[in-house]
Short mmCIF file of C-alpha atoms in Angstrom, two decimals:
data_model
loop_
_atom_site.label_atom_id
_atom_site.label_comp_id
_atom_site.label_asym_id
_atom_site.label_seq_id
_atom_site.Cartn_x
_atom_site.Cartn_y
_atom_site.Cartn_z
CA UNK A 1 18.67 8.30 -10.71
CA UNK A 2 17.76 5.45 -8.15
CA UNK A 3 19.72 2.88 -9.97
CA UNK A 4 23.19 5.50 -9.64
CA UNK A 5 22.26 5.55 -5.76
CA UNK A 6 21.82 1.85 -5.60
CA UNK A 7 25.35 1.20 -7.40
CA UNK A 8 27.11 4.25 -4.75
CA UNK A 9 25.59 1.54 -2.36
CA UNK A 10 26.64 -1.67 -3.20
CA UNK A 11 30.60 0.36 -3.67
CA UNK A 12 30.36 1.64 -0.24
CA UNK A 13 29.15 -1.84 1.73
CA UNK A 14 31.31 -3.90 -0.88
CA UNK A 15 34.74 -1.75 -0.52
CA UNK A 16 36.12 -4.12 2.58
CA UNK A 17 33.97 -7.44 1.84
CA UNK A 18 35.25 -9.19 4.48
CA UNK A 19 33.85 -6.87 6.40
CA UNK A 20 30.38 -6.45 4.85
CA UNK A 21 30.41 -10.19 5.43
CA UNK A 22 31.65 -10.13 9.18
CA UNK A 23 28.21 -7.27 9.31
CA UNK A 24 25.63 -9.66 7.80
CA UNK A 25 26.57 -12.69 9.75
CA UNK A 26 26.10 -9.94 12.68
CA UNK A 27 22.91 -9.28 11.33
CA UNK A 28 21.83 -13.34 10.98
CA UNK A 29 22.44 -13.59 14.71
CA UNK A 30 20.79 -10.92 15.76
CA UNK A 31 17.91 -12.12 13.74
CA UNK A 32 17.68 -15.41 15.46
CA UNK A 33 18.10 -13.95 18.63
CA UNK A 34 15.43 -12.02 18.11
CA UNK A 35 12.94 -14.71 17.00
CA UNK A 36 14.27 -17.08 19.61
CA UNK A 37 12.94 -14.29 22.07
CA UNK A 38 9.89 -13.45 20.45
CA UNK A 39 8.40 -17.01 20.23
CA UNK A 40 10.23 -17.79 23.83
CA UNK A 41 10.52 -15.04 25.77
CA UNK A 42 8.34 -12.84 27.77
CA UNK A 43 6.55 -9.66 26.53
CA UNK A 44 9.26 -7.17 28.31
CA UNK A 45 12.41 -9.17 27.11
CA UNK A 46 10.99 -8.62 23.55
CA UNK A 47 10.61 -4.90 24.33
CA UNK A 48 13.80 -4.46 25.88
CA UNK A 49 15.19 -6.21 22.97
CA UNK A 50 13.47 -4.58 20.11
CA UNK A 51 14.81 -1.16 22.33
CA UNK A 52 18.46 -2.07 22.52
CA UNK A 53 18.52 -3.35 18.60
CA UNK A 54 17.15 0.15 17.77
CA UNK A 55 19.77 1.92 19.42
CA UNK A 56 22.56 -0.25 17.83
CA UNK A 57 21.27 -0.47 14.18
CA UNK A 58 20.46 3.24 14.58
CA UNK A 59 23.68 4.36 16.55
CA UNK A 60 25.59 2.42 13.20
CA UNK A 61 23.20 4.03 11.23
CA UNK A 62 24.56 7.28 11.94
CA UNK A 63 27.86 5.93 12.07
CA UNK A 64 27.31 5.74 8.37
CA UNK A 65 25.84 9.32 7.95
CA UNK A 66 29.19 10.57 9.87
CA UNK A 67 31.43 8.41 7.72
CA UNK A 68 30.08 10.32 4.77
CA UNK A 69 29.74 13.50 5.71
CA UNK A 70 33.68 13.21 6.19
CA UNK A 71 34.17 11.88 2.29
CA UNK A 72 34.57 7.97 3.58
CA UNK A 73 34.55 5.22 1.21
CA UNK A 74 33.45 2.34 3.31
CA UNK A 75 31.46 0.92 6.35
CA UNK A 76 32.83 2.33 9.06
CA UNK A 77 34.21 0.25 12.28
CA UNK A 78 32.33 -0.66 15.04
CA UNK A 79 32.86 1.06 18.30
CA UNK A 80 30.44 0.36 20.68
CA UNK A 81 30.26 2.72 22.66
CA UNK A 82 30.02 5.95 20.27
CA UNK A 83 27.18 3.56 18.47
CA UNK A 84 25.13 3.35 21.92
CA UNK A 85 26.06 6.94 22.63
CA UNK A 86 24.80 7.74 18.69
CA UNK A 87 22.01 5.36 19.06
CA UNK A 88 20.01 6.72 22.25
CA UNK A 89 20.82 10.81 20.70
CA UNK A 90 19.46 9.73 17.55
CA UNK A 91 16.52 8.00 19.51
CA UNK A 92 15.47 11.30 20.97
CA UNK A 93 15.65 13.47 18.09
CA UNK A 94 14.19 10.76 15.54
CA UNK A 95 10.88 10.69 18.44
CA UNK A 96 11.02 14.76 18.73
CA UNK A 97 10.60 15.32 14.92
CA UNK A 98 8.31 12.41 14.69
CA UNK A 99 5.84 13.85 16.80
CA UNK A 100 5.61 16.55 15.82
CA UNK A 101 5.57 15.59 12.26
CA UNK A 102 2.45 12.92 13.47
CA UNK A 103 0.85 16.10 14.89
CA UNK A 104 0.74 18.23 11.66
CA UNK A 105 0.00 15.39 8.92
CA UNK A 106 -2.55 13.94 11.29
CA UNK A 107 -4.24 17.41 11.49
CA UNK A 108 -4.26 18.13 7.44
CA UNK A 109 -5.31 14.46 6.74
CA UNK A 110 -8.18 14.30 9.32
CA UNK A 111 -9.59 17.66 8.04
CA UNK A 112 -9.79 16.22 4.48
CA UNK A 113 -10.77 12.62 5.24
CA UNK A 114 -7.42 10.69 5.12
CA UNK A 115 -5.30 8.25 6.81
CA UNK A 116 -1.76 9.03 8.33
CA UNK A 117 0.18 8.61 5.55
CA UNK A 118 4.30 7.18 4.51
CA UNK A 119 5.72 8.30 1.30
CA UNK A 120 7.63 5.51 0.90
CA UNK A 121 4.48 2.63 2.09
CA UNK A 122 2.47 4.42 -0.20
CA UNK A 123 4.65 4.36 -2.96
CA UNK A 124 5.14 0.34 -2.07
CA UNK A 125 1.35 -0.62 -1.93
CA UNK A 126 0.28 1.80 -5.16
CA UNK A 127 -2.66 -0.34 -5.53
CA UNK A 128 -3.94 0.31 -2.10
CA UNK A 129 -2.94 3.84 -2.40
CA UNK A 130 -4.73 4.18 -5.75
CA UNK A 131 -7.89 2.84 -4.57
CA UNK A 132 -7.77 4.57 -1.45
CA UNK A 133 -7.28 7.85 -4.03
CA UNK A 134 -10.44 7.63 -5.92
CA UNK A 135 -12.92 6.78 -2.98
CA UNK A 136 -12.91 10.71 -1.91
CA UNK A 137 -13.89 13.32 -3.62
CA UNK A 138 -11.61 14.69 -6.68
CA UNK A 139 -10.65 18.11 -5.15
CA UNK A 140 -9.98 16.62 -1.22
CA UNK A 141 -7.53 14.00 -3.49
CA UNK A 142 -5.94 16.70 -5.11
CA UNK A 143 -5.58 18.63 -1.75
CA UNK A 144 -4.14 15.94 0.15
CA UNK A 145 -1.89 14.42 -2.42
CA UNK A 146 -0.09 17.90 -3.27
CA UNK A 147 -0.29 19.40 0.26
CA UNK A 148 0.39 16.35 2.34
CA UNK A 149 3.27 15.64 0.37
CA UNK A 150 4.70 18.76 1.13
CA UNK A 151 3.85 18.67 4.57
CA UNK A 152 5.70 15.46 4.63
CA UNK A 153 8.56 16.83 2.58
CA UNK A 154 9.03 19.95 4.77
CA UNK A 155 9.37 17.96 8.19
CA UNK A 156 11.33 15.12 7.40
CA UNK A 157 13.91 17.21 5.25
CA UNK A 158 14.05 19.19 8.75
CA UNK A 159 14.57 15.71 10.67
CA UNK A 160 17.48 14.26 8.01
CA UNK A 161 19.47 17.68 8.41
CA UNK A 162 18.75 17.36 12.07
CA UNK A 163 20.07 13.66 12.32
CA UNK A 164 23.28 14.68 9.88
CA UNK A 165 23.38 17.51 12.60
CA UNK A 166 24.08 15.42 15.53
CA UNK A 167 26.36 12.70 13.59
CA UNK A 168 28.56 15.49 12.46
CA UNK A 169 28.30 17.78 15.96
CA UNK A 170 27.37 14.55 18.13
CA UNK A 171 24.92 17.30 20.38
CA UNK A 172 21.21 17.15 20.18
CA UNK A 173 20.91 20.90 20.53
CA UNK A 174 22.62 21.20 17.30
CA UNK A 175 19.72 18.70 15.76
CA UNK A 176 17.42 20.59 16.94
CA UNK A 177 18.38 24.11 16.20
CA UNK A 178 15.84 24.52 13.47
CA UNK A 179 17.08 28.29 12.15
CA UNK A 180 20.52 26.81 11.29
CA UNK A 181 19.03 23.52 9.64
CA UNK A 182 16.79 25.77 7.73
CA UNK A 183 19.98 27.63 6.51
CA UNK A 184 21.43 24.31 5.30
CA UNK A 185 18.98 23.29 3.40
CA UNK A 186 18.46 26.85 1.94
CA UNK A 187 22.47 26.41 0.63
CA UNK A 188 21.84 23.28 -1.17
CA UNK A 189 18.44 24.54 -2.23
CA UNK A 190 15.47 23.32 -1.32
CA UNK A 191 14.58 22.42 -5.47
CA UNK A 192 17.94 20.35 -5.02
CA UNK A 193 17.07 18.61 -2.17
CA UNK A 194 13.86 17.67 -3.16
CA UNK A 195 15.49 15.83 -6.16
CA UNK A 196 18.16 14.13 -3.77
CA UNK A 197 15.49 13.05 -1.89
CA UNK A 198 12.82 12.17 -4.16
CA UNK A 199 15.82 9.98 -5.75
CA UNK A 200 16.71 8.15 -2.14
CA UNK A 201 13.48 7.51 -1.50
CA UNK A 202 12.83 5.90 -5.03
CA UNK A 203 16.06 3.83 -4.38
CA UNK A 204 14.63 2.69 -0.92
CA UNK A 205 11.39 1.49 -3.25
CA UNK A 206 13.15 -0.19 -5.63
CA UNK A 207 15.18 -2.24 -3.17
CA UNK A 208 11.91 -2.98 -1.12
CA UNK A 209 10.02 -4.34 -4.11
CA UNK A 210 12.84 -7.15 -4.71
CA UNK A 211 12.64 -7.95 -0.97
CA UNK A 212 8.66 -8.52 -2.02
CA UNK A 213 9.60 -11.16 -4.64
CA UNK A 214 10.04 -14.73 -3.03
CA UNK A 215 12.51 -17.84 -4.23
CA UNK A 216 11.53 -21.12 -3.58
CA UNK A 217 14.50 -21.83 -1.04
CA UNK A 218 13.61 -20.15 2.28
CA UNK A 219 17.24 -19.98 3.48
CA UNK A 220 18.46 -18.26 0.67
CA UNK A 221 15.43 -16.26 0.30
CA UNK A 222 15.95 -14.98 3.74
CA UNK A 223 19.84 -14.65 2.98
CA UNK A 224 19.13 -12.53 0.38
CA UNK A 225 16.57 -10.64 1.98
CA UNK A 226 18.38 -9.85 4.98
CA UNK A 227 21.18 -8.43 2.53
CA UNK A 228 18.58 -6.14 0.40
CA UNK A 229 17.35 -4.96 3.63
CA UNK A 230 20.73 -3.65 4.53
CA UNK A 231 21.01 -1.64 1.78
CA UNK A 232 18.16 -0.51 2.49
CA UNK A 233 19.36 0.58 5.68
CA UNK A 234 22.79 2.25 4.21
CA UNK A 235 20.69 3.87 1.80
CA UNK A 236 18.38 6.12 4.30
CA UNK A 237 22.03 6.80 6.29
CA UNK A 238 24.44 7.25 3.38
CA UNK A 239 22.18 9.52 1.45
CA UNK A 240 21.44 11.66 4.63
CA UNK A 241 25.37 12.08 5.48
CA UNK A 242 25.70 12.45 1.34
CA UNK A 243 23.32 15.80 1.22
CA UNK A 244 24.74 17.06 4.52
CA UNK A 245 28.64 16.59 2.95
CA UNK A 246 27.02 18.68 0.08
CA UNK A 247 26.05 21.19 2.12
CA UNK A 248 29.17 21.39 4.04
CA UNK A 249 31.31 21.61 0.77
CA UNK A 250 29.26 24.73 -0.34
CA UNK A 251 29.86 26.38 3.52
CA UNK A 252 33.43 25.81 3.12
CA UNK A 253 33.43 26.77 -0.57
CA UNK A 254 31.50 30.35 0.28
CA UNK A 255 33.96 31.36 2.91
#
C-alpha cells in the first residue's frame, strides 16, 4: 500500500532530524546555485553543473539503496568520495539499461502508433494519457497498454536489481550480469516484485501530485516542495535497496 511506503519514508529521513535538516538546507543551496547559473552562466557551466549534481544526488542515491540493503534505519552519512565513486558507476549502468530499454519500447510503440512512453508521467498526466488512449484504434490500445507495460516492467526491474547490484558489490560487472539478476528476481518472484513495484511507483505518484498543488506563499511552497521531492527521491532508492535486502534474506535463508 503506497501510503505504508510513504510512512517507511518519512521514519527513515526523520530518524536523525537534525540531519534530514542539515540535507535539505544542502538541497536549498544547491538549488540556488543552480538557478544562479542557469540565468547567469554560460551554456557549458550549466551542463557541467547539471553533470556533477547528477553524480552526487545519484551517488547518495545509492548510498541509500546500500544503507538498506544492510537493514539501516536512517540516511546514511555523507562521504564524498564513495558518493562520486557511486555516482559516475551508477551513471553508466543507469545510461546502459536506458538505452537499451529506449531501443525496445521505441520499437513496439512505433510499430503500433505510439509515443515513448513513462509509467510513472503517464500515470501523472491521466488526462493526457486517456485522450491520447482513445485516438487509436481499440485493439493497437489494448496492445500497447498490456504489452508496453510489460516491456517496461521487464527492463527496468532488470535495471533496479542491476543498480542494487552495484550498491551492494560496488562493480559494474556485477550490474550488468543479467543471468544472476534474472536469478534474483526469480527468488523474490517476479508476481512479488511486480506488486513491490507497482506499490513504489504508486507512492512516487502520490507524492508527485501534492508537489502539483500550489500555496499562495512561494517560499514555503517551494520549501515544501523541495521536501516532497526528496522523498520522492528516497523513495525510488529505499524501495530498490528494500526488494534487493528481500532477496538477499531469502539467499541466505535457502542456504
Amino acid at each position: 500500500m503506497p501510503h505504508i511506503i510513504i510512512k517507511k519514508v518519512w521514519d527513515y529521513c526523520s530518524y536523525n532530524r537534525k540531519f534530514l535538516i542539515f540535507i535539505l538546507a544542502l538541497l536549498f543551496i544547491s538549488s540556488v546555485i543552480q538557478n544562479y547559473i542557469k540565468t547567469n552562466g554560460d551554456y557549458y557551466e550549466w551542463i557541467l553543473l547539471k553533470i556533477i549534481v547528477f553524480i552526487v544526488v545519484s551517488g547518495y542515491g545509492m548510498s541509500i539503496t546500500r544503507s538498506r540493503i544492510n537493514h539501516g534505519k536512517r540516511l546514511p552519512k555523507i562521504v564524498v568520495g564513495d558518493i562520486i565513486l557511486l555516482g559516475i558507476k551508477s551513471g553508466i549502468v543507469m545510461a546502459i539499461y536506458l538505452s537499451v530499454q529506449e531501443v525496445i519500447l521505441s520499437l513496439a510503440c512505433s510499430s503500433l502508433g505510439f509515443p515513448l512512453f513513462d509509467l510513472e508521467e503517464m500515470l501523472l498526466n491521466w488526462s493526457d494519457t486517456i485522450h491520447m488512449l482513445f485516438q487509436h484504434e481499440p485493439i493497437n490500445t489494448i496492445l500497447f497498454v498490456v504489452f508496453g507495460s510489460i516491456l517496461f516492467y521487464i527492463t527496468t526491474f532488470f535495471m533496479e536489481i542491476a543498480l542494487a547490484k552495484l550498491a551492494d558489490t560496488n562493480k559494474i560487472l556485477s550490474a550488468l550480469d543479467l543471468m544472476s539478476i534474472k536469478r534474483s528476481i526469480d527468488i523474490v518472484g517476479w508476481r512479488n516484485y511486480t506488486k513491490d513495484y507497482t506499490v513504489i511507483v504508486l507512492a512516487i505518484v502520490i507524492l508527485s501530485y501534492l508537489i502539483s498543488y500550489d500555496i499562495p506563499f512561494t517560499l514555503i511552497d517551494s520549501i515544501i516542495d523541495m521536501f516532497l521531492s526528496f522523498l520522492i527521491f528516497v523513495t525510488q532508492y529505499l524501495g530498490i535497496g528494500a526488494v534487493y535486502c528481500k532477496i538477499k534474506d531469502l539467499e541466505s535463508m535457502n542456504e
